[in-house]
PDB file of C-alpha atoms in Angstrom:
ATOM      1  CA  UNK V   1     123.667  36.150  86.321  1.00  0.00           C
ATOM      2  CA  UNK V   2     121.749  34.358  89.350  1.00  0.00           C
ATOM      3  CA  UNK V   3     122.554  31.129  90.229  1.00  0.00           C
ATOM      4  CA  UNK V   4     119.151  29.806  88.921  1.00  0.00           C
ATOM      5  CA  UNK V   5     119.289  30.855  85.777  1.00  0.00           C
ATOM      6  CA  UNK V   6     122.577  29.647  84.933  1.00  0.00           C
ATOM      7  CA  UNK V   7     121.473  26.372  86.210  1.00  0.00           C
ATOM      8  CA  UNK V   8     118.075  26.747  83.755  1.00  0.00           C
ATOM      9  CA  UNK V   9     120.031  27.912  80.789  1.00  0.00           C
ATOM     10  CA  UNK V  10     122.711  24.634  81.718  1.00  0.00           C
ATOM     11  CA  UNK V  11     119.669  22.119  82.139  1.00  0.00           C
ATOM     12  CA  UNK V  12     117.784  24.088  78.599  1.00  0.00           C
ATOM     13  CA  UNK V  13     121.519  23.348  76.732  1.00  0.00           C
ATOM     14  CA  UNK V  14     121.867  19.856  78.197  1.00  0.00           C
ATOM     15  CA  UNK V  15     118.652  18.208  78.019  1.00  0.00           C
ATOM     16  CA  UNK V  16     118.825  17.945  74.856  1.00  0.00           C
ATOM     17  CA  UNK V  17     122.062  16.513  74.223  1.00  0.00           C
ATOM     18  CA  UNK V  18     121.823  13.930  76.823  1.00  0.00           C
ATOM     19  CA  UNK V  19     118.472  12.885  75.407  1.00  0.00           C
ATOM     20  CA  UNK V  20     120.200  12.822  72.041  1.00  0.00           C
ATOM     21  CA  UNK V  21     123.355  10.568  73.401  1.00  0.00           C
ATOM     22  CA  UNK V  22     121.003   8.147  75.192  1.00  0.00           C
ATOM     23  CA  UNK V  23     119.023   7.498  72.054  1.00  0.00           C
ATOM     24  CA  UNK V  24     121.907   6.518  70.172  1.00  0.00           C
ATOM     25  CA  UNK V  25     123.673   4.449  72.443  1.00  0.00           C
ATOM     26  CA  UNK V  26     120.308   2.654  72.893  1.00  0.00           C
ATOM     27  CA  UNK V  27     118.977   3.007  69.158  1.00  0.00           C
ATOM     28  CA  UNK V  28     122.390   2.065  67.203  1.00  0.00           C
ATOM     29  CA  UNK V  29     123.135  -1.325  67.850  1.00  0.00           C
ATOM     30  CA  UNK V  30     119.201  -2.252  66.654  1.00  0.00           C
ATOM     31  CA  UNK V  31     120.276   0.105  63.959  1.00  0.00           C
ATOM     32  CA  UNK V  32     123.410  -1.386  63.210  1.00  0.00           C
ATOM     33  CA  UNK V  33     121.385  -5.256  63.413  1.00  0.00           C
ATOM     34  CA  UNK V  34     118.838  -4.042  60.790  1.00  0.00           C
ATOM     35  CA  UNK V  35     121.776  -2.626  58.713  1.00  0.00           C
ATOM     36  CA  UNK V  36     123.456  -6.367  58.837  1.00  0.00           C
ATOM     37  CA  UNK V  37     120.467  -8.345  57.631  1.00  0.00           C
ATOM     38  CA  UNK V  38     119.862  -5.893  54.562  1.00  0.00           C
ATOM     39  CA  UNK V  39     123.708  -6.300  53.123  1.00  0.00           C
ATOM     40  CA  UNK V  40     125.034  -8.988  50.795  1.00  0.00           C
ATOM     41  CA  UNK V  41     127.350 -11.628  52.579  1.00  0.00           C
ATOM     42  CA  UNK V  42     129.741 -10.886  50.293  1.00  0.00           C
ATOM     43  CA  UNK V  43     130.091  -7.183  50.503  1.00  0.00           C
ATOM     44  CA  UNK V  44     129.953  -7.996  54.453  1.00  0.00           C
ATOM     45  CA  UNK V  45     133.094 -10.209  53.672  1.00  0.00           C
ATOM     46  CA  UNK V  46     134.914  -7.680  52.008  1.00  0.00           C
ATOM     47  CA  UNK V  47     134.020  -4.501  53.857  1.00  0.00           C
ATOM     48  CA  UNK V  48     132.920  -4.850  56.921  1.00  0.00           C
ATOM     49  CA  UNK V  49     133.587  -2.173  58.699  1.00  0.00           C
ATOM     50  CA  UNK V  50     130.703  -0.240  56.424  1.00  0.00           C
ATOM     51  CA  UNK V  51     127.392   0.798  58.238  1.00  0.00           C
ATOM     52  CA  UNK V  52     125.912   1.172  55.219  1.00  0.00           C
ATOM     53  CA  UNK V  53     124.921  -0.592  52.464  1.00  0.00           C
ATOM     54  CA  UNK V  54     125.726  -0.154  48.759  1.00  0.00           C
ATOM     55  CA  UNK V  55     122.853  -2.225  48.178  1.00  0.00           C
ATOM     56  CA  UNK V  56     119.587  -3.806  49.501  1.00  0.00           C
ATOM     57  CA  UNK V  57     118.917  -7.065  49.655  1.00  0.00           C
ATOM     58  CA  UNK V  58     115.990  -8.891  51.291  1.00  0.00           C
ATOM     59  CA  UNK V  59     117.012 -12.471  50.640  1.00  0.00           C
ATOM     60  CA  UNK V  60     118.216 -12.860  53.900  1.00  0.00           C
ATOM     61  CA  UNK V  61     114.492 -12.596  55.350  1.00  0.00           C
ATOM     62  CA  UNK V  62     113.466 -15.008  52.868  1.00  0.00           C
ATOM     63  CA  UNK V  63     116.169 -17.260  53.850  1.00  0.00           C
ATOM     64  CA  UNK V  64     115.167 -16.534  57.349  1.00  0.00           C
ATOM     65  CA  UNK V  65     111.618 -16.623  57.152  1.00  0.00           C
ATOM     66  CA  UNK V  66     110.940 -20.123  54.443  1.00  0.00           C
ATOM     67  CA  UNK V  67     114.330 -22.043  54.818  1.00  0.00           C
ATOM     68  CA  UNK V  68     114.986 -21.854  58.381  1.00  0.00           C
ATOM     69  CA  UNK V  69     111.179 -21.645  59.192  1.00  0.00           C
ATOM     70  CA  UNK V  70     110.653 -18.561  60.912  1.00  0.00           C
ATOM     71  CA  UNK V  71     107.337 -18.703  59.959  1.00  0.00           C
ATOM     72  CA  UNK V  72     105.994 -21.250  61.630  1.00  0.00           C
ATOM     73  CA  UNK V  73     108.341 -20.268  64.912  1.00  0.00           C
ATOM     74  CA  UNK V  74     106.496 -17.001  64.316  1.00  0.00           C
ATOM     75  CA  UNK V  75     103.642 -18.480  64.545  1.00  0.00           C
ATOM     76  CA  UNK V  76     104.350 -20.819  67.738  1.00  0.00           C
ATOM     77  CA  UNK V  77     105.859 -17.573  69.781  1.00  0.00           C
ATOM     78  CA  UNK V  78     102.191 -15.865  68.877  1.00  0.00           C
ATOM     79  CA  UNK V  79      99.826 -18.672  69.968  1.00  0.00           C
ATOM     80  CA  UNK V  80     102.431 -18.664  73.280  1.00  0.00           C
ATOM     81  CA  UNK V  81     102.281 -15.467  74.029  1.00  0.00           C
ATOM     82  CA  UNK V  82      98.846 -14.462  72.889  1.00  0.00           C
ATOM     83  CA  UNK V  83      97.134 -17.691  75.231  1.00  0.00           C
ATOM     84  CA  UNK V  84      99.659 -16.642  77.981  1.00  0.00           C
ATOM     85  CA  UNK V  85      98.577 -13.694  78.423  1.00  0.00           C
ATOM     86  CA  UNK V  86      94.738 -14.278  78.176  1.00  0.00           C
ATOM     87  CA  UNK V  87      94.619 -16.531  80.663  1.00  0.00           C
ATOM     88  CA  UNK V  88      97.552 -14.791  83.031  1.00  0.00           C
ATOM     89  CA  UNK V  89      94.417 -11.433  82.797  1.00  0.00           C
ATOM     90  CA  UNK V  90      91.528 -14.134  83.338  1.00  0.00           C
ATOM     91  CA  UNK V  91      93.640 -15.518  86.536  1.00  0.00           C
ATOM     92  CA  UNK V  92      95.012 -12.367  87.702  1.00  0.00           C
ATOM     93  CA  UNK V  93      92.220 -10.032  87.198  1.00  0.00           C
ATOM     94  CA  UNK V  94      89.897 -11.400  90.009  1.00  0.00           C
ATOM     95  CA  UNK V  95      92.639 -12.765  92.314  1.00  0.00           C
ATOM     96  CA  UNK V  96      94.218  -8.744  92.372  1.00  0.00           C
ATOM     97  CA  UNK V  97      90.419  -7.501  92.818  1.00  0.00           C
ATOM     98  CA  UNK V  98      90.276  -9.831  95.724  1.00  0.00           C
ATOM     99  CA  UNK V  99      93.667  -8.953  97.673  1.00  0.00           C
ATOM    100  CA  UNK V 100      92.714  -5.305  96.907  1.00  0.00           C
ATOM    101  CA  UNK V 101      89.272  -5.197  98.211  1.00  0.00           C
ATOM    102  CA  UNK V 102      88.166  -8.414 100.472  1.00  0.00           C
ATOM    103  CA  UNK V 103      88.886  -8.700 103.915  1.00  0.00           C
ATOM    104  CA  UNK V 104      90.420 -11.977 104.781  1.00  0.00           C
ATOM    105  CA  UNK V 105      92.827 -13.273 107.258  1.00  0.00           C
ATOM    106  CA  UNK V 106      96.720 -12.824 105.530  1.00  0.00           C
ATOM    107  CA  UNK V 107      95.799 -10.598 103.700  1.00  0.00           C
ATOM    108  CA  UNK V 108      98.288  -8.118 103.691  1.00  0.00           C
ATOM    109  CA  UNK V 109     101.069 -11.039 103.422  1.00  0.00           C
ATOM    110  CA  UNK V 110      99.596 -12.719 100.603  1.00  0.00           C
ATOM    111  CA  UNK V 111     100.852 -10.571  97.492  1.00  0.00           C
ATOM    112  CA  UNK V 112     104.467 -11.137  99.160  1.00  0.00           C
ATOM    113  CA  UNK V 113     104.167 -14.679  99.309  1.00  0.00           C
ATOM    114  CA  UNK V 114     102.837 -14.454  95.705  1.00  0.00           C
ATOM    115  CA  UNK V 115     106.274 -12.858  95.053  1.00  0.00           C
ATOM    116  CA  UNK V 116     107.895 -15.567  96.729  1.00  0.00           C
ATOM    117  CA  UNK V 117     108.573 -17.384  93.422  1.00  0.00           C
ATOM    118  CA  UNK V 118     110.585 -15.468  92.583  1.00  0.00           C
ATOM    119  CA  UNK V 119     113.065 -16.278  95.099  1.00  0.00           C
ATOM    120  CA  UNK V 120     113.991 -19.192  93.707  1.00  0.00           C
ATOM    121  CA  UNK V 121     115.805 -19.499  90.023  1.00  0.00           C
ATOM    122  CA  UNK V 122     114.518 -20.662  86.488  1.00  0.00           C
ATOM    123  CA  UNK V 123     117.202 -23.568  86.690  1.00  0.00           C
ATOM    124  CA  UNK V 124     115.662 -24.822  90.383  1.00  0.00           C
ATOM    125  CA  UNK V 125     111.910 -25.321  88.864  1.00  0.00           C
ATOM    126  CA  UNK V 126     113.586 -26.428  85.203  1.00  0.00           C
ATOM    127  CA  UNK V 127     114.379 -30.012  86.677  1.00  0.00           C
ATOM    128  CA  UNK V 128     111.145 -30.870  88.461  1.00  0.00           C
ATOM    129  CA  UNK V 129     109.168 -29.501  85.594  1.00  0.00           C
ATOM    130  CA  UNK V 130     110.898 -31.317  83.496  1.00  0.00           C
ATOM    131  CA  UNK V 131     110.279 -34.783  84.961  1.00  0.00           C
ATOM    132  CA  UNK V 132     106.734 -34.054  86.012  1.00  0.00           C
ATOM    133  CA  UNK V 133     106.020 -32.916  82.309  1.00  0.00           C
ATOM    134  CA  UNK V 134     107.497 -35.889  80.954  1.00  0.00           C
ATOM    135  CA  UNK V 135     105.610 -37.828  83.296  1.00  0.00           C
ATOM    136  CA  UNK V 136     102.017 -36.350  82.248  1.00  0.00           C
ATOM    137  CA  UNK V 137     103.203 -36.125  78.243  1.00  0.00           C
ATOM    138  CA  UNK V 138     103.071 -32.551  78.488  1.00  0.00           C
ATOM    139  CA  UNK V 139     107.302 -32.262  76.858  1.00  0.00           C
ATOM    140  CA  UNK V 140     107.160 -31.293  73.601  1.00  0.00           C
ATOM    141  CA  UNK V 141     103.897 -29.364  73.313  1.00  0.00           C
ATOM    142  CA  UNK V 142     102.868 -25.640  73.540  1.00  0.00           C
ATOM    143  CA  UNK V 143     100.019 -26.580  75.965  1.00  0.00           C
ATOM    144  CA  UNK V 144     102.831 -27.556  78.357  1.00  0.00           C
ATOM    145  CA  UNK V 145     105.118 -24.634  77.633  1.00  0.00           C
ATOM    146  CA  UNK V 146     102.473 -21.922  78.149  1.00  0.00           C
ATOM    147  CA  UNK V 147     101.380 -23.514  81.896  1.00  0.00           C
ATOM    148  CA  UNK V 148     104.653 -22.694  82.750  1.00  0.00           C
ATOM    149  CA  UNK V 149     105.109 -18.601  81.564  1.00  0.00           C
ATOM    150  CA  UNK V 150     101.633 -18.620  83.429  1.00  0.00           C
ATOM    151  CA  UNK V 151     102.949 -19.963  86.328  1.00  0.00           C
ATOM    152  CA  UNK V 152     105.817 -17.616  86.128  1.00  0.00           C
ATOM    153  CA  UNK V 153     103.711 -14.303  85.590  1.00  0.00           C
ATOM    154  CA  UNK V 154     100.456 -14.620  87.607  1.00  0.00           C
ATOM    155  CA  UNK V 155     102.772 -13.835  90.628  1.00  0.00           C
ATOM    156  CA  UNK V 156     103.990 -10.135  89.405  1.00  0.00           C
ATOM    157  CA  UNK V 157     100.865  -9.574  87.731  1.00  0.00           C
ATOM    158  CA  UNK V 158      98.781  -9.971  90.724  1.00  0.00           C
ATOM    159  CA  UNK V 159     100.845  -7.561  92.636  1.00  0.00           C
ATOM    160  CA  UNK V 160     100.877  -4.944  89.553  1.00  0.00           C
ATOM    161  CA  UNK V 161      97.145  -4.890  89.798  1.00  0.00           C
ATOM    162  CA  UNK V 162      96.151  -5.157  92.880  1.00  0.00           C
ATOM    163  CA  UNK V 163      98.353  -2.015  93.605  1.00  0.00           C
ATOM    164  CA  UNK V 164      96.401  -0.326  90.777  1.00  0.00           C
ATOM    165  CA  UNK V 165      92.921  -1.726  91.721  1.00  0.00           C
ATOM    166  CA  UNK V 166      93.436  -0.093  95.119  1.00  0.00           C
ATOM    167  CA  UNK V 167      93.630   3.266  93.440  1.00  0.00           C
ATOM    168  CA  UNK V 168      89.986   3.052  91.900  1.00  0.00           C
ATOM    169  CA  UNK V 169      87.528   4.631  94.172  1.00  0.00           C
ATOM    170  CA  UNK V 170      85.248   2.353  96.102  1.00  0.00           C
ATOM    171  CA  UNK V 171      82.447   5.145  95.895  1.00  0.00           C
ATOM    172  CA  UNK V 172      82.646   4.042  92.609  1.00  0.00           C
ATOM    173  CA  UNK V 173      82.114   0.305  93.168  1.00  0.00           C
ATOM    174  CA  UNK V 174      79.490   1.145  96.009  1.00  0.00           C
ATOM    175  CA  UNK V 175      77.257   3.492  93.480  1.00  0.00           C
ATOM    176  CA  UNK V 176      77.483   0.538  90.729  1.00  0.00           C
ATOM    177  CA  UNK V 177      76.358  -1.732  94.050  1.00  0.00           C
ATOM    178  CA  UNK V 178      73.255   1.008  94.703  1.00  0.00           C
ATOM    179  CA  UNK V 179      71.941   0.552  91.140  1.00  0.00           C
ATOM    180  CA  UNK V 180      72.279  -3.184  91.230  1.00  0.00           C
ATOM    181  CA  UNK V 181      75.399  -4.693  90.515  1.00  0.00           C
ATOM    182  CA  UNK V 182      76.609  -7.637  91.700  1.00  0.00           C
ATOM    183  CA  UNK V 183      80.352  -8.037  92.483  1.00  0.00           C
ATOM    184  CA  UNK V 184      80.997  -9.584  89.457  1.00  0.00           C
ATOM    185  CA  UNK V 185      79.337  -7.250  87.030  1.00  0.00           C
ATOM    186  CA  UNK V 186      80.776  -4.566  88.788  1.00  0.00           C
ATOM    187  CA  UNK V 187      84.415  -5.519  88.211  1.00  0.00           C
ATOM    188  CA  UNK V 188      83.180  -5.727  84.519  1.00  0.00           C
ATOM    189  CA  UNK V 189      81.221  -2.497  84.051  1.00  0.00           C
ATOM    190  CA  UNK V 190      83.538  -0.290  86.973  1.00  0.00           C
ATOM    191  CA  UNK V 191      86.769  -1.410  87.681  1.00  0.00           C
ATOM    192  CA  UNK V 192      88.116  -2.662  84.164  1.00  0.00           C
ATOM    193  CA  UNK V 193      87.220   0.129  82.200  1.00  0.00           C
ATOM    194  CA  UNK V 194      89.200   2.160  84.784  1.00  0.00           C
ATOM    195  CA  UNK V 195      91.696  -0.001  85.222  1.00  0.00           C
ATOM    196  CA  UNK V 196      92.561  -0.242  81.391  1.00  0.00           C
ATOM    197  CA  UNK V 197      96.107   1.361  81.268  1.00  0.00           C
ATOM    198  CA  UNK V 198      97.348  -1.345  84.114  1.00  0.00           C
ATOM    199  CA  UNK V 199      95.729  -4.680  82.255  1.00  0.00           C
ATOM    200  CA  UNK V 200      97.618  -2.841  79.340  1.00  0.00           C
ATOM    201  CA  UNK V 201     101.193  -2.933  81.199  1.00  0.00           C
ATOM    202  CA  UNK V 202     100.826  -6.460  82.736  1.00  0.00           C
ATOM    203  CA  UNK V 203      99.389  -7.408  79.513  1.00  0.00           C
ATOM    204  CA  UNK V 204     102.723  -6.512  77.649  1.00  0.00           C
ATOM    205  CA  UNK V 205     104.846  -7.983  80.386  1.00  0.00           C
ATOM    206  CA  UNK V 206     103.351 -10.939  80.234  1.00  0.00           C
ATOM    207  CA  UNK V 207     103.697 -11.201  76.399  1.00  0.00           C
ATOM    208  CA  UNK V 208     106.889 -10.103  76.389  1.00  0.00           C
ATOM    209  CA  UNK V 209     108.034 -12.839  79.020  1.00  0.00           C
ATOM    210  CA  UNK V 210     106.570 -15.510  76.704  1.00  0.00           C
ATOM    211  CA  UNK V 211     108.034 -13.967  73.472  1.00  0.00           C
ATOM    212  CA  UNK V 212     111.331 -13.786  74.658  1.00  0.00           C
ATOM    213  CA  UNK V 213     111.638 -16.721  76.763  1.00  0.00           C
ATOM    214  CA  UNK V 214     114.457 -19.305  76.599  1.00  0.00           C
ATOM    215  CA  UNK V 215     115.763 -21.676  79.259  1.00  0.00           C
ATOM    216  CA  UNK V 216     111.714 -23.702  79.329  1.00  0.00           C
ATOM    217  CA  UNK V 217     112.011 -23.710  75.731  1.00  0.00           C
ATOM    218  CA  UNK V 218     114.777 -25.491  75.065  1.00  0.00           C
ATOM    219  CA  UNK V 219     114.312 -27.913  77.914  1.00  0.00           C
ATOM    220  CA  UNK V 220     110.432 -28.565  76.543  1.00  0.00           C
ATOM    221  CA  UNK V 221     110.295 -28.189  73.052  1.00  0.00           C
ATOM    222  CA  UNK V 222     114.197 -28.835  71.543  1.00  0.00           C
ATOM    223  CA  UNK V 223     112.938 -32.420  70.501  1.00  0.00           C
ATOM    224  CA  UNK V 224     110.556 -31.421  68.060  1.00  0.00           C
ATOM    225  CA  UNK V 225     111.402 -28.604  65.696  1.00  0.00           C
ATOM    226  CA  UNK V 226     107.502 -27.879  64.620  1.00  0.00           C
ATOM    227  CA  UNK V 227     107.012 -26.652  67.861  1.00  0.00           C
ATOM    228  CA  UNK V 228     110.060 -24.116  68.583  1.00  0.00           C
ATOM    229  CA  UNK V 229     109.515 -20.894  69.118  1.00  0.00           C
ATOM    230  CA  UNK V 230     111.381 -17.946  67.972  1.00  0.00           C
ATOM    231  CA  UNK V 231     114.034 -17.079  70.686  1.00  0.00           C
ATOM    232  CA  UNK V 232     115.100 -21.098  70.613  1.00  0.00           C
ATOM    233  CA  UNK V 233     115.294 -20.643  66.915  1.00  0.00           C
ATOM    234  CA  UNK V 234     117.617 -18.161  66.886  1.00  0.00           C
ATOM    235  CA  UNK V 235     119.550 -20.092  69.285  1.00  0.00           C
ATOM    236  CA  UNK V 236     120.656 -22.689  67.125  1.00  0.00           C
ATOM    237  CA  UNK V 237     121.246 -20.394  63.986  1.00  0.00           C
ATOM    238  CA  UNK V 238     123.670 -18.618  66.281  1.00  0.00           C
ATOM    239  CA  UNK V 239     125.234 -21.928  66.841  1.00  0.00           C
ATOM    240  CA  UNK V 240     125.720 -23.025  63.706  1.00  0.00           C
ATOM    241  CA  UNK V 241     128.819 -22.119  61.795  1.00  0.00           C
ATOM    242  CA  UNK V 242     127.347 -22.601  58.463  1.00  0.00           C
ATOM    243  CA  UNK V 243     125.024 -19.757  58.557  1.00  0.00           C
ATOM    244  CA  UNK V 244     125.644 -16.336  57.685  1.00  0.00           C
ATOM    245  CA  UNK V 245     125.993 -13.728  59.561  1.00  0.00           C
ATOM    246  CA  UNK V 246     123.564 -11.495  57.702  1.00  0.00           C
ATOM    247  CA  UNK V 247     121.124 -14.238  57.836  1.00  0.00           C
ATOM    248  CA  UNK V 248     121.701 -14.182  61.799  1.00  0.00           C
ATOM    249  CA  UNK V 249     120.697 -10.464  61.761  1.00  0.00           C
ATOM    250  CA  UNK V 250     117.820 -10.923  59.919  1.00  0.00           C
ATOM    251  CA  UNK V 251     116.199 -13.745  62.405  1.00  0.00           C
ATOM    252  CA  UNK V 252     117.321 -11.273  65.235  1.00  0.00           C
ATOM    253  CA  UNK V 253     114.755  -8.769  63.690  1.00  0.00           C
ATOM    254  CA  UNK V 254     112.077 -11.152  63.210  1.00  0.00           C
ATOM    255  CA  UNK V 255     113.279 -11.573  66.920  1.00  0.00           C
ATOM    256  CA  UNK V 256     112.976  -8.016  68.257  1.00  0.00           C
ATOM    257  CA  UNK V 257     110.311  -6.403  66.009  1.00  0.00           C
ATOM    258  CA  UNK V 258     107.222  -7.711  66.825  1.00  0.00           C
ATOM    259  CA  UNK V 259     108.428  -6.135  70.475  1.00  0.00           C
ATOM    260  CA  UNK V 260     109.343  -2.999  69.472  1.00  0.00           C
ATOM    261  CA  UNK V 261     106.337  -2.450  67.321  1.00  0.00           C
ATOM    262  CA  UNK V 262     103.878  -3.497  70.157  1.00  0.00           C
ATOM    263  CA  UNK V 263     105.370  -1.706  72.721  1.00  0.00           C
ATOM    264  CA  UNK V 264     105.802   1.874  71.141  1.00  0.00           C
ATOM    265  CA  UNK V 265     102.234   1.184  70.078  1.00  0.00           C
ATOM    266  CA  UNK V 266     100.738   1.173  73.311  1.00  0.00           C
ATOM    267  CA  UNK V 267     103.874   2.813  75.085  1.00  0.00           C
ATOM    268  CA  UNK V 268     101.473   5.498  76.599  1.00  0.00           C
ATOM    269  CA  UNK V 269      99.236   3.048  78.379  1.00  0.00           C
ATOM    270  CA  UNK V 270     101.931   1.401  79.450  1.00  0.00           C
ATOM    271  CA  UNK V 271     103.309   4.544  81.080  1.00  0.00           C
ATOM    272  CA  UNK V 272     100.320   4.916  82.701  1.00  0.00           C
ATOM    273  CA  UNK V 273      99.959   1.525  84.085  1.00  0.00           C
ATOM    274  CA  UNK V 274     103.315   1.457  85.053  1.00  0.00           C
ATOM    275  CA  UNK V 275     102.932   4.747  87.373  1.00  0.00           C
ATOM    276  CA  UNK V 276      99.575   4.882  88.054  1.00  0.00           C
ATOM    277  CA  UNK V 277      99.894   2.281  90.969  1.00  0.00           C
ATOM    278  CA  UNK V 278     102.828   3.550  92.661  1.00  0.00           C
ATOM    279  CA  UNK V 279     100.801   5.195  95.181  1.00  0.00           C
ATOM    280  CA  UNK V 280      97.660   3.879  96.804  1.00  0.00           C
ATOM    281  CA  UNK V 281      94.655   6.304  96.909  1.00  0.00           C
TER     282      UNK V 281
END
């Protein structure tokens, strides 16, 4: 037997079983979370060392979702996340197009300076944000809370698209500006519907940055419960000792769902927009 083919038929056997062992070190402790939130406290108590469930229950969502208000966190995290990301696209969209295709003096040092942000820590901005919030009577509202994830992902996003914007053809752009098409119209009718799959994955990051978010949220919004979102929530369930720890499970899934479900529904335009910039055309 060659060489190659012993390496083939080693790869064929392996694949497989490395693809198999990721998944489950990467799919079982979600599993073993949603597994938690379905099972009785007391069964918990007095086996729990079990995986699985003699029995069902869903009381700990309803605990989860009515008595500790998930609901309205739920809804908080959505108007967040969903207004964060529309206006991180309306921002980002032109200022990538214009890095990508005007000619202006910096131009190639301006996406790293847009970076630059990033340099610096959450905790160095939390301080100054804090007191000029307060200042302005932005503390305590969502207004406040989403200027701040848009601050944070205009930066990335820019650079994510205007390495994808480069890749569109600008014989494309220059036929739209033949028939008629002014710039504007042409990043409407040319380069978005091309550039789909990347507004897709900086869409998702963005949203997923505001979902998940923390540190701003409890410095902003800890004052007034109304207005918490989901992560800082779950925070102070997992800090208080009176609360089950099937009912902490169960706001960890409320957590993590509305993630996993969004991302695995678009995961292939994400791909795409993830990849498809990598190299410039």
């Amino acid at each position: 037997m060659s060489r190659d083919r012993f390496e083939r038929g080693l790869f064929r056997v392996l694949r497989p079983l490395v693809i198999a062992f990721l998944f489950l070190i990467t799919a079982f402790p979600f599993l073993y979370m949603v597994m938690l939130s379905v099972r009785d406290i007391q069964e918990l108590i007095l086996d729990p060392g079990s995986l699985w469930p003699s029995a069902f229950t869903l009381d700990t969502y309803v605990n989860v979702l009515t008595r500790q208000g998930f609901l309205t966190f739920l809804r908080n995290s959505a108007i967040i996340a969903v207004a964060s990301v529309a206006v991180t696209l309306l921002i980002s969209i032109p200022g990538a197009y214009a890095v990508a295709r005007l000619r202006f003096f910096g131009r190639r040092q301006v996406h790293f300076l847009f970076l630059a942000v990033y340099l610096f820590p959450a905790i160095v901005l939390a301080i100054p944000l804090f007191v000029l919030f307060t200042m302005i009577g932005l503390r305590g509202s969502l207004v406040g809370l989403i200027l701040v994830y848009i601050a944070q992902t205009v930066p990335v996003t820019v650079y994510m698209l205007r390495n994808y914007f480069e890749t569109v053809p600008q014989s494309v752009e220059e036929a739209a500006a033949i028939d008629g098409c002014t710039r504007l119209s042409t990043i409407w009718r040319v380069v978005l519907p091309l550039s789909k799959p990347a507004l897709m994955a900086t869409g998702l990051y963005a949203f997923m940055i505001a979902w998940n978010e923390f540190l701003f949220a409890l410095l902003f919004l800890v004052e007034r419960r109304e207005s918490w979102t989901v992560s800082l929530g779950l925070s102070q369930l997992a800090g208080s000792i009176e609360i089950p720890t099937t009912v902490l499970m169960a706001g960890s899934v409320v957590l993590t769902l509305p993630i996993v479900i969004v991302f695995f529904a678009s995961e292939r335009l994400l791909t795409e927009g993830l990849t498809a910039g990598a190299e410039k055309g």
